[in-house]
Tab-separated table of C-alpha atoms in Angstrom:
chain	number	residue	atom	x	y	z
E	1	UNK	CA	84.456	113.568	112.574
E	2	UNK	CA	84.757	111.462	109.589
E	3	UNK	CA	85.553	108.201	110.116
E	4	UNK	CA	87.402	106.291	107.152
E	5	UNK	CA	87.909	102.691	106.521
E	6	UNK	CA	91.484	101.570	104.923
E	7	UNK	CA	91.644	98.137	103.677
E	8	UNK	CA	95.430	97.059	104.184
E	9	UNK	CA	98.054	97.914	106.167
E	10	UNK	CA	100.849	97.205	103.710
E	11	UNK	CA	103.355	100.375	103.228
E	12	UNK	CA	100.759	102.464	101.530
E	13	UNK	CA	98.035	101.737	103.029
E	14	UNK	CA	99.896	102.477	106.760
E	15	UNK	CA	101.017	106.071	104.490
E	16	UNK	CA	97.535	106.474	103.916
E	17	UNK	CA	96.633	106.064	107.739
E	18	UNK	CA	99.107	108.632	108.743
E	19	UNK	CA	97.995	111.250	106.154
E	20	UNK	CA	94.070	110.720	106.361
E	21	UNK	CA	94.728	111.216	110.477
E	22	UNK	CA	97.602	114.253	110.362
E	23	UNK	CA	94.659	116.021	108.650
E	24	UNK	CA	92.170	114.909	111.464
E	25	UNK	CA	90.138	111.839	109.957
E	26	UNK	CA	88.967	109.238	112.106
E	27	UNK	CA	90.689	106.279	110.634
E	28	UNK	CA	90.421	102.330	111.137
E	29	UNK	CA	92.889	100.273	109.090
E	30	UNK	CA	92.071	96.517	108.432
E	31	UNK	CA	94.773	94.025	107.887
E	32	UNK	CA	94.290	89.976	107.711
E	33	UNK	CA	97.936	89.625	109.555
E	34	UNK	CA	99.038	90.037	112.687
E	35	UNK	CA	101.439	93.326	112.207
E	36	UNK	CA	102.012	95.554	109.659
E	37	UNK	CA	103.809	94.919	106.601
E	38	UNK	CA	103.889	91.475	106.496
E	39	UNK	CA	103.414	90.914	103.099
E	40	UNK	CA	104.894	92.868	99.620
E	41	UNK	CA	106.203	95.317	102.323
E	42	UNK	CA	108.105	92.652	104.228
E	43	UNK	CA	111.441	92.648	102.770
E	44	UNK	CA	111.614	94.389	99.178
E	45	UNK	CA	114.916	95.589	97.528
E	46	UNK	CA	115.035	99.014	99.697
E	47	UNK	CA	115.294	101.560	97.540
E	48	UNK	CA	113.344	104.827	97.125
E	49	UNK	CA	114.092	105.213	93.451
E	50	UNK	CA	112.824	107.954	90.985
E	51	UNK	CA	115.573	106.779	88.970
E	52	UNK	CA	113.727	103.339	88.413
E	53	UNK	CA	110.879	104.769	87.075
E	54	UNK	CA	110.910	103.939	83.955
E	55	UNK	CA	107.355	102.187	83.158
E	56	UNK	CA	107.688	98.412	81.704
E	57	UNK	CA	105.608	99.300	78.427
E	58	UNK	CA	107.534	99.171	75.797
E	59	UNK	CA	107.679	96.683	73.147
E	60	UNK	CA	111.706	95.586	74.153
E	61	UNK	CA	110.106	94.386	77.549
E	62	UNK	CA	107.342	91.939	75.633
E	63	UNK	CA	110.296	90.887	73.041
E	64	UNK	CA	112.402	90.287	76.072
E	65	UNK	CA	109.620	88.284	78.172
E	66	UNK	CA	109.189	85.757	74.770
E	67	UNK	CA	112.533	85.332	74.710
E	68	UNK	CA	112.972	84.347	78.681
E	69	UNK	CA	109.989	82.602	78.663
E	70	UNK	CA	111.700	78.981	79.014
E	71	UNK	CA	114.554	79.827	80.620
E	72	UNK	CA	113.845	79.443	85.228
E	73	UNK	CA	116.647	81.703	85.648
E	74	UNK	CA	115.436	84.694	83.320
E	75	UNK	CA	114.977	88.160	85.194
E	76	UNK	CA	111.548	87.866	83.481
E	77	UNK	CA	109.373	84.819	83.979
E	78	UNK	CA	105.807	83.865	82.239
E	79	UNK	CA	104.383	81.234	82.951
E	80	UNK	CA	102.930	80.097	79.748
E	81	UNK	CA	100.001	78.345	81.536
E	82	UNK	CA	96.841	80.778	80.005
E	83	UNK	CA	94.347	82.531	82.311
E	84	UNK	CA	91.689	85.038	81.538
E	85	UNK	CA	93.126	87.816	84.194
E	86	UNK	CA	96.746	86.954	82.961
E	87	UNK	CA	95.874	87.455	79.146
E	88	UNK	CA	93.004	89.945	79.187
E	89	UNK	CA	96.208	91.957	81.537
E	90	UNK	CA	98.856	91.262	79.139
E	91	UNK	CA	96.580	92.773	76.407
E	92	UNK	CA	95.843	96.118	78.309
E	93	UNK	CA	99.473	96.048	78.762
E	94	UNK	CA	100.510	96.512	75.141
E	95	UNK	CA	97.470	98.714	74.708
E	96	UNK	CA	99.606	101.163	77.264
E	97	UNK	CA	103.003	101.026	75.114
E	98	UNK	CA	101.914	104.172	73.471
E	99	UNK	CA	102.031	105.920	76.674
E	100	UNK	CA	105.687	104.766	77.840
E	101	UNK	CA	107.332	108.246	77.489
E	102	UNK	CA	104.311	110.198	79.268
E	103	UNK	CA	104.022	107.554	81.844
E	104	UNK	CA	107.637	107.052	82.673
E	105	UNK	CA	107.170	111.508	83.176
E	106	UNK	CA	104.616	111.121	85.485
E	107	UNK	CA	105.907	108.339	87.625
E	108	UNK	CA	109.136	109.920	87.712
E	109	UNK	CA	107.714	113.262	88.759
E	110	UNK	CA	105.455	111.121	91.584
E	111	UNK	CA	108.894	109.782	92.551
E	112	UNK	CA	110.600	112.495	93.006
E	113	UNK	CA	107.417	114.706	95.174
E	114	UNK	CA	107.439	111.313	97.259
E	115	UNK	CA	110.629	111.625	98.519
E	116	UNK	CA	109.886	114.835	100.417
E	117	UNK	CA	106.898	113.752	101.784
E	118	UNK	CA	108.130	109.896	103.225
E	119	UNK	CA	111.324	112.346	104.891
E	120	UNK	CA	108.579	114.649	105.969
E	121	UNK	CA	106.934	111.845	107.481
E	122	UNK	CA	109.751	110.078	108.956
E	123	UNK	CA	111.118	113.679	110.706
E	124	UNK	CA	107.620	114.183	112.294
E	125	UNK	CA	107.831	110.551	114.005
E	126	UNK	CA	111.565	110.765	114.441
E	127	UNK	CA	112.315	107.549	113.112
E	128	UNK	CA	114.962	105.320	112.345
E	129	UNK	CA	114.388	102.988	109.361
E	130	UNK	CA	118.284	102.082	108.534
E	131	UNK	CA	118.285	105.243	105.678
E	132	UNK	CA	121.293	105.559	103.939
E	133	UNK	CA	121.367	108.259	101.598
E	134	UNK	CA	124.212	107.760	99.569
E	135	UNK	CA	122.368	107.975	95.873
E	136	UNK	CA	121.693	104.911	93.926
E	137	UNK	CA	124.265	104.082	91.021
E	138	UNK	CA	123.110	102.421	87.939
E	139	UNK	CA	125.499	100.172	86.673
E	140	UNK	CA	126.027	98.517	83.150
E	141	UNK	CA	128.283	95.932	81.265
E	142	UNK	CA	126.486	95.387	78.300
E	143	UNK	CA	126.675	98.200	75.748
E	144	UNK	CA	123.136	98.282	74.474
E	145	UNK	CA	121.430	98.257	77.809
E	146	UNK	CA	123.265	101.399	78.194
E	147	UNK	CA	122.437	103.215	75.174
E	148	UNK	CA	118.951	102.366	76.518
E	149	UNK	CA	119.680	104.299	79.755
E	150	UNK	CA	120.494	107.272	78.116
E	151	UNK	CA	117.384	107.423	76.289
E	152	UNK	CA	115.528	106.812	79.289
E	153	UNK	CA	117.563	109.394	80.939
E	154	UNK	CA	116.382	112.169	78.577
E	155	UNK	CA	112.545	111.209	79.709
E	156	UNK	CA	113.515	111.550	83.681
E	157	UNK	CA	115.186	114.318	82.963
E	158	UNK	CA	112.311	116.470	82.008
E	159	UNK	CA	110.575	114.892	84.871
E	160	UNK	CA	112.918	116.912	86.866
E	161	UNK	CA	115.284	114.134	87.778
E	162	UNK	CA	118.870	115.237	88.516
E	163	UNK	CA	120.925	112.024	87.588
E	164	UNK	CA	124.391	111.954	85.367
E	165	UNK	CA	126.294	109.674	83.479
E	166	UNK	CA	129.584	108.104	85.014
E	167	UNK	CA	132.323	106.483	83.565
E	168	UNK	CA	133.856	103.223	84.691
E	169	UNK	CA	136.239	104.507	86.832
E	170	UNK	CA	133.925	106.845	88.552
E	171	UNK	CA	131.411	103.796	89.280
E	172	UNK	CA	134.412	102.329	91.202
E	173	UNK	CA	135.500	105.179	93.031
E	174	UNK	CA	131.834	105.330	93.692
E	175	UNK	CA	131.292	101.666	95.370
E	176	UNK	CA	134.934	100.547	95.305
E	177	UNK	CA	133.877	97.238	96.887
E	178	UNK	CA	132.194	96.410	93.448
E	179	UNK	CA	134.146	93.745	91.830
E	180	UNK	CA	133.540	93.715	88.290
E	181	UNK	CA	134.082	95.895	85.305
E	182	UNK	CA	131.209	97.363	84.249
E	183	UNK	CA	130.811	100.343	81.267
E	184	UNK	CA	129.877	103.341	83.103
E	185	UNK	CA	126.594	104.027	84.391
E	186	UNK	CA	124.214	106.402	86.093
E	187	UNK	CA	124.159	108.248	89.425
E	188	UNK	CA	121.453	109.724	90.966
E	189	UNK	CA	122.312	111.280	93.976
E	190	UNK	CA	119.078	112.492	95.354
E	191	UNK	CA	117.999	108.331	95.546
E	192	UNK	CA	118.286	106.946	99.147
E	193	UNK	CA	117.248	103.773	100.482
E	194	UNK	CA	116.230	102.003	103.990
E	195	UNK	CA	114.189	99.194	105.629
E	196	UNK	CA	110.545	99.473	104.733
E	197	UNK	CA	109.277	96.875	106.843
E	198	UNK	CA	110.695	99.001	109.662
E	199	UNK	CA	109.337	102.363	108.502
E	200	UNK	CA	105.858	100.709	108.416
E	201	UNK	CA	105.724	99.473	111.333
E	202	UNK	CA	107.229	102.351	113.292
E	203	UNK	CA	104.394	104.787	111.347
E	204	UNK	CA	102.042	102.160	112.308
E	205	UNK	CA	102.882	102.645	115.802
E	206	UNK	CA	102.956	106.437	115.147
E	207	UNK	CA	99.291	106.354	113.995
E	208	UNK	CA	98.039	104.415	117.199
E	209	UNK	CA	99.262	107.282	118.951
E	210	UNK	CA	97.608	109.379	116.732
E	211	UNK	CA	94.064	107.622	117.668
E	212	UNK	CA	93.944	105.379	114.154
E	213	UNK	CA	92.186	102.056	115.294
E	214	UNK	CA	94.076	98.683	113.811
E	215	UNK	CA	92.079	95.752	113.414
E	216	UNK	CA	94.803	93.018	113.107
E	217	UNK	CA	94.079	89.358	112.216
E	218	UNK	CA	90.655	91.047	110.380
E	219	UNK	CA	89.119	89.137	107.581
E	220	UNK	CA	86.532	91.706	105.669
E	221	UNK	CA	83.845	89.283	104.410
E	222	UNK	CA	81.445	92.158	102.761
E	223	UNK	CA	81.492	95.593	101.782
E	224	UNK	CA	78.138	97.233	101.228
E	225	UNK	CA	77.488	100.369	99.967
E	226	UNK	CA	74.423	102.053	101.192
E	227	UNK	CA	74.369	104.547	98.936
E	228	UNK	CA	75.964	107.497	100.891
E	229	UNK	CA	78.076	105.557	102.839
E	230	UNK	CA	79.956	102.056	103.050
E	231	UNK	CA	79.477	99.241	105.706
E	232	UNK	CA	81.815	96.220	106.401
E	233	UNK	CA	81.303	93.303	107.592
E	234	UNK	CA	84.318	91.429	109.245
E	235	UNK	CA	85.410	88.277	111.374
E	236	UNK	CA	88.332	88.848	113.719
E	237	UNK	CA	89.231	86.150	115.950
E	238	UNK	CA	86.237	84.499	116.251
E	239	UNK	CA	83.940	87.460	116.484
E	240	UNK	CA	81.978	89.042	114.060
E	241	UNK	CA	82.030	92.626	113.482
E	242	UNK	CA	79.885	95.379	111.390
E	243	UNK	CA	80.359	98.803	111.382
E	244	UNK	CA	79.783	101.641	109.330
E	245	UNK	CA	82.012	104.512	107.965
E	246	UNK	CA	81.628	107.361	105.597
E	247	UNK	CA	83.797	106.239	103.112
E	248	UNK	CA	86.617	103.550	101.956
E	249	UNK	CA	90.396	103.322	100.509
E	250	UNK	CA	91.471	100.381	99.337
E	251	UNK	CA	95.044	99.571	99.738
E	252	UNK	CA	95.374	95.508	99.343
E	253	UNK	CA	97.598	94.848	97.031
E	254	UNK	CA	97.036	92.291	94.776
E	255	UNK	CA	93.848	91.635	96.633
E	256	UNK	CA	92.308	95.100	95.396
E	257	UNK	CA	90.875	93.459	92.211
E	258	UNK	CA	88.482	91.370	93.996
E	259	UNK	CA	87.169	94.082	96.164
E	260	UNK	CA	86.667	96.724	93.777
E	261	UNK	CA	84.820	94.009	92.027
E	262	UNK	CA	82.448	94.200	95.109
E	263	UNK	CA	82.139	98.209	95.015
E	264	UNK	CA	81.214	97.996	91.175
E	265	UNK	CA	84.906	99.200	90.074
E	266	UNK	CA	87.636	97.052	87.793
E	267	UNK	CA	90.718	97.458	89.193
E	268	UNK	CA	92.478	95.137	86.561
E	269	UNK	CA	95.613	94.224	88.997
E	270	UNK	CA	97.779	91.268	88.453
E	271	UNK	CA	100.380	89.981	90.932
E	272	UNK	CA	104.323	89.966	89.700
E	273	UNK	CA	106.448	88.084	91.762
E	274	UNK	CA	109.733	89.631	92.826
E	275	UNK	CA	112.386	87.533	95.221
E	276	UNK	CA	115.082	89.126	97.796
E	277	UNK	CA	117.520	87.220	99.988
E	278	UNK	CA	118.428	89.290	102.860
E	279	UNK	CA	122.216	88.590	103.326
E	280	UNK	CA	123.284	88.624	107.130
E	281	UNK	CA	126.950	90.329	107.211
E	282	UNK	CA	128.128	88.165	110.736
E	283	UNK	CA	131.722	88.424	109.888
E	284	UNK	CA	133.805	91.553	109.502
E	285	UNK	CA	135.794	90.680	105.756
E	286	UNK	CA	131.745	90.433	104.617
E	287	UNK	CA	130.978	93.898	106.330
E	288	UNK	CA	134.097	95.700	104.400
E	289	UNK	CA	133.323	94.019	101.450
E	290	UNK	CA	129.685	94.474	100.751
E	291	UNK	CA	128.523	98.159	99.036
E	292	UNK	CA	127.229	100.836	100.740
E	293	UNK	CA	126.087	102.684	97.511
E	294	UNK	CA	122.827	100.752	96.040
E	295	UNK	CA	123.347	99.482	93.068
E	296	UNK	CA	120.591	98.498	90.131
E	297	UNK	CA	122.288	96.042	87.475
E	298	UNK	CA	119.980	96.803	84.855
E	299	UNK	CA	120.482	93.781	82.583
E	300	UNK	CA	120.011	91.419	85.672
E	301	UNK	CA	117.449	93.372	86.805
E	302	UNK	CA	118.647	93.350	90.146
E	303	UNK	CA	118.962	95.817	93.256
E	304	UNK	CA	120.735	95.704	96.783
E	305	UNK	CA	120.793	97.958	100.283
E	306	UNK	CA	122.672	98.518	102.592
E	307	UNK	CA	120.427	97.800	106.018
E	308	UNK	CA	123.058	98.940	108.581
E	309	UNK	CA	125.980	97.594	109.117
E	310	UNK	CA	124.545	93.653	109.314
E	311	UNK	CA	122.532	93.261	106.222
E	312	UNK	CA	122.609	93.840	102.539
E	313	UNK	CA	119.218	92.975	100.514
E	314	UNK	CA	119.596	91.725	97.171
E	315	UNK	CA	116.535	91.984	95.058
E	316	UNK	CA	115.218	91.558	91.549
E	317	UNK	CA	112.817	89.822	89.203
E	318	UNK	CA	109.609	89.124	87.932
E	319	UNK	CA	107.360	86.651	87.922
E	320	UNK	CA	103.997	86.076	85.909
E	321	UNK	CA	102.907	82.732	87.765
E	322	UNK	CA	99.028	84.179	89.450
E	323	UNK	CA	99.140	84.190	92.793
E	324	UNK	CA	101.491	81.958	94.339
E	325	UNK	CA	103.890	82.904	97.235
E	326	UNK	CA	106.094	79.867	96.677
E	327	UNK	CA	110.194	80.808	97.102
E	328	UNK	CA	111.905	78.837	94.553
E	329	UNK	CA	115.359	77.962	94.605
E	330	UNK	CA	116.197	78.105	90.879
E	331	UNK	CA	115.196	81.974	91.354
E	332	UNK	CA	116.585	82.819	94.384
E	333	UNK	CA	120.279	81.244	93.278
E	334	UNK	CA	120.897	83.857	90.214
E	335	UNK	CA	120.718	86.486	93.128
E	336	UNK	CA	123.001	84.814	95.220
E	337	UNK	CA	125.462	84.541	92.496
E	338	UNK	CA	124.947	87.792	91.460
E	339	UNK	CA	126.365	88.435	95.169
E	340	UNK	CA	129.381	86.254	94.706
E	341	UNK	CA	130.153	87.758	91.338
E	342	UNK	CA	130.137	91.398	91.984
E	343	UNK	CA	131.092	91.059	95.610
E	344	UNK	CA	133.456	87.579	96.282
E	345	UNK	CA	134.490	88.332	99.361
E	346	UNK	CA	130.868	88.538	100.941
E	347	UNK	CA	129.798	85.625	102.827
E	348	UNK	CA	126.543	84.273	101.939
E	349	UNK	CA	126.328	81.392	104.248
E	350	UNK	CA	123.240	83.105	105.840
E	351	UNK	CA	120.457	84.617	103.377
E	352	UNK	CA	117.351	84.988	104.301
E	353	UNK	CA	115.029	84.232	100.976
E	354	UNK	CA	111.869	85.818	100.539
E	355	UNK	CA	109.278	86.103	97.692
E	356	UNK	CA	105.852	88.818	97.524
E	357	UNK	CA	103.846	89.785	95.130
E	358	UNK	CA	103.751	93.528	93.454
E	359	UNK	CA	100.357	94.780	92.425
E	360	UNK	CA	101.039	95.620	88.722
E	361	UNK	CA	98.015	97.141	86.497
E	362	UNK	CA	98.693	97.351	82.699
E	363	UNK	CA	99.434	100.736	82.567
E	364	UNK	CA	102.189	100.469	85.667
E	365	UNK	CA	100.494	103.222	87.259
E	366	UNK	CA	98.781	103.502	90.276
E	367	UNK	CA	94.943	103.862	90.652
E	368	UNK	CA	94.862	106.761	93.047
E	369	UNK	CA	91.111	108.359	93.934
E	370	UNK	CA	87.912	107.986	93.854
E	371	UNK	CA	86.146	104.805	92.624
E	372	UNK	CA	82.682	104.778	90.732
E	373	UNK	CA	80.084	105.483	94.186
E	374	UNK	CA	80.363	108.038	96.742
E	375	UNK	CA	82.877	107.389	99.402
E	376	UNK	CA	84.918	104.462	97.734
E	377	UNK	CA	88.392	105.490	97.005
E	378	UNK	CA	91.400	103.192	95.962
E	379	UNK	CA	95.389	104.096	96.743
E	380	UNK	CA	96.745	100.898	94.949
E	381	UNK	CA	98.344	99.069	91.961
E	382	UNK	CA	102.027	100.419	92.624
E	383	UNK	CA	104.019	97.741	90.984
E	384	UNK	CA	107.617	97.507	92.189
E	385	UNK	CA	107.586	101.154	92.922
E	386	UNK	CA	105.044	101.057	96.332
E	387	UNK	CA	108.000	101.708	98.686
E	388	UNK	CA	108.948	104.680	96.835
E	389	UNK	CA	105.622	106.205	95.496
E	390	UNK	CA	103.475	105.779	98.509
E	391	UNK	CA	104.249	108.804	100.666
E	392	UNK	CA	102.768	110.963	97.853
E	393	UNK	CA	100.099	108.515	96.360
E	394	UNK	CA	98.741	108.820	100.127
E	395	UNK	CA	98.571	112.358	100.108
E	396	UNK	CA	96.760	112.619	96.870
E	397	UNK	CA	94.336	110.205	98.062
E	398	UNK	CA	93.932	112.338	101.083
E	399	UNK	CA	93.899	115.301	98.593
E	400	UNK	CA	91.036	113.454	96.808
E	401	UNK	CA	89.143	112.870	100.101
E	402	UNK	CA	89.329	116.153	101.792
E	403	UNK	CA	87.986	117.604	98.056
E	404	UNK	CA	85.062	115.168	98.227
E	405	UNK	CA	84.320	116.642	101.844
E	406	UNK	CA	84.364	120.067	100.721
E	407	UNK	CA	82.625	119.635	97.689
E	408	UNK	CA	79.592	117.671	99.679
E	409	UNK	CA	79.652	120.001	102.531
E	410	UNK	CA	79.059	123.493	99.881
C-alpha cells in the first residue's frame, strides 16, 4: 500500500487525509500541536463562500493598501517595515493583476465544486459542524463599492455562480435583525457557513477510524529526498523518529515556504493576518438580536456566523506584519463596533479575540500538485479562502497522486 506523508493537520491538510485514505492510501499526518486545527483553522469567519472569491489583484486593492497604510484601524494593514519575502511578494503580486478576471473564474469555479465535496464529506461521517445554510448576503452602504460588486458579479457569474442583486428592503427582510441602512446588496443562496474548527476535528477523528496515523506534538526537523522516495526525520516528545514514505503533501500553512525550500521548490507564501472575536450570546435579547443570515460588509471587509444558537463570529482584515500571532486591541475594537453598530442590541461583554495567519501567494491561488522531484506534492497557499476551497483542493491533490501512481506503475 502506499504510504503518504501530510505535513499539517490544519483544515486542508485533515481534507487531504480523508481523501488520500477514502481512496485507500496509507496516510500519516504530522502536526506540531496537540489537536487538529489549532492554528488558521481555529476560529476563522465561518463561511464557505464562492461568493468571496474575488482574487485581491487588482490595482484598487494596492491604491487602497497606500492609502490605509497609517491608519491601525484600516481593513488593510502594511507594515511599512521592508523585508525581502514581503517586497519580492508584493512585486509578484502586481505581476498577477493581469490575471484578476481569469483568476477570480477559476477560484470561483473551485468554490463552487468544493461545496459538494466538504457536504459529501460531512454526510459520509455524519457530522455536525453548527451548518447553517441560509446563503450569505452581501451588504453595501457606500455607492461605489457597489458598482464594484456588480462588476465582480458578471466574472462569478460565468464561473457558474448563482447570486442576485437585492434591494434595501429585501436585505432587511433578509436579516431583519440588521440595524442599519445599507444600499442593496448581493445574495447568494447556495453559500452556507459552520464551525471549521469542529469539522476538522470531527474528520480528524473520522480518519483515525479510517487507519490514518496522527503524529501530534511532531516537530519535522528534515526532509530528504532519496530520489524515488522521501524520508523524515522528526522529534516528538522527546523521541526521535525516521521513517520513510513514498511520497509527501505539504499542507503547513504559512510554514510551506520553508519546506519546499528543503524539497528544491519556491513556494513564495506570505502570512496575512486576519482577527475574529467569537461573541458568546449568554443572554436571550443578544440571541434574538444577532443575524442568522451571514453577512460580508464589503467596505469593512468584515464577515460574521451564526455558530448555533450561542455564538456569532465576527471576522475581517488583513494584516502585512511577517509572522507575528500577536492579537491587538486597536484591531480587534473596529470589529466589535462593527457589532454594536449593525446589531445594538447584542451584548458583547464576552468576545473571545483571536488572530491567525492566512497563507497568501501572489497570485491568491493555491499551489495544488506536484512539486519539482518525484513524490513531493503541495495542497497549500489558500489565502482567506482555505475553509471553503479545501474539500476540492484535496481531491485534486489526490487526483494528482493517484495519476502519478498510474503513470509509474504502466
Amino acid at each position: 500500500m502506499t504510504h503518504i506523508a501530510v505535513i499539517g493537520a490544519g483544515i486542508t491538510g485533515i481534507t487531504t487525509a480523508y481523501a488520500l485514505a477514502r481512496r485507500g492510501y496509507a496516510v500519516s499526518v504530522f502536526d506540531k500541536n496537540r489537536y487538529a486545527a489549532m492554528e488558521t483553522s481555529f476560529a476563522n469567519g465561518g463561511q464557505l463562500s464562492a461568493s468571496n472569491a474575488e482574487v485581491w489583484t487588482r490595482w484598487g486593492t494596492v491604491m487602497k493598501g497606500l492609502k490605509w497604510m497609517f491608519n491601525p484601524d484600516a481593513p488593510l494593514l502594511v507594515n511599512p517595515k521592508p523585508s525581502w519575502h514581503k517586497l519580492s511578494w508584493m512585486a509578484e503580486f502586481m505581476g498577477n493583476i493581469p490575471d484578476y478576471e481569469a483568476n477570480t473564474i477559476a477560484t470561483a469555479q473551485m468554490a463552487i465544486a468544493a461545496r459538494e465535496h466538504l457536504l459529501d464529506f460531512a454526510s459520509e461521517v455524519g457530522m455536525d459542524f453548527d451548518m447553517e445554510q441560509r446563503g450569505i448576503l452581501h451588504i453595501y452602504k457606500k455607492q461605489s463599492e457597489f458598482d464594484h460588486a456588480r462588476r465582480v458579479n458578471v466574472l462569478l457569474e460565468k464561473a457558474g455562480l448563482e447570486r442576485r442583486e437585492v434591494s434595501a428592503e429585501e436585505v432587511q427582510k433578509l436579516e431583519p435583525t440588521l440595524q442599519t441602512e445599507t444600499l442593496g446588496g448581493f445574495y447568494t443562496e447556495s453559500d452556507f457557513t459552520g464551525d471549521i474548527h469542529s469539522f476538522s476535528r470531527k474528520l480528524s477523528a473520522a480518519c483515525e477510524d479510517m487507519g490514518v496515523s496522527f503524529h501530534y506534538k511532531s516537530v519535522v526537523s528534515e526532509i530528504h529526498h532519496t530520489g524515488t522516495d522521501v524520508r523524515l526525520d522528526w522529534k516528538e516528545g522527546n523521541a526521535k523518529n525516521s521513517e520513510v514514505f513514498d511520497g509527501i503533501v505539504v499542507c503547513a500553512g504559512v510554514a510551506s515556504k520553508a519546506i519546499a525550500e528543503q524539497l528544491g521548490d519556491r513556494v513564495n507564501i506570505y502570512p496575512v493576518k486576519g482577527y475574529s472575536i467569537t461573541v458568546n450570546l449568554d443572554d436571550a435579547a443578544s440571541q434574538e438580536a444577532a443575524p442568522w443570515v451571514s453577512l460580508l460588509d464589503d467596505e469593512a471587509k468584515v464577515v460574521t456566523s451564526r455558530l448555533g444558537k450561542n455564538r456569532l463570529r465576527i471576522a475581517g482584515t488583513a494584516e502585512f506584519n511577517g509572522y507575528n500571532l500577536d492579537i491587538r486591541d486597536d484591531r480587534i475594537k473596529p470589529l466589535r463596533d462593527w457589532c454594536e453598530m449593525f446589531f445594538p442590541a447584542v451584548s458583547t461583554e464576552h468576545c473571545v479575540p483571536w488572530a491567525g495567519l492566512r497563507p497568501m501567494l501572489p497570485s491568491m491561488m493555491p499551489k495544488v500538485g506536484p512539486g519539482k522531484k518525484p513524490g513531493v506534492f503541495y495542497n497549500t497557499g489558500h489565502g482567506h479562502l482555505g475553509w471553503t476551497l479545501s474539500a476540492a483542493t484535496a481531491q485534486g491533490v489526490a487526483d494528482s497522486i493517484d495519476a502519478t501512481r498510474m503513470k509509474n506503475a504502466a
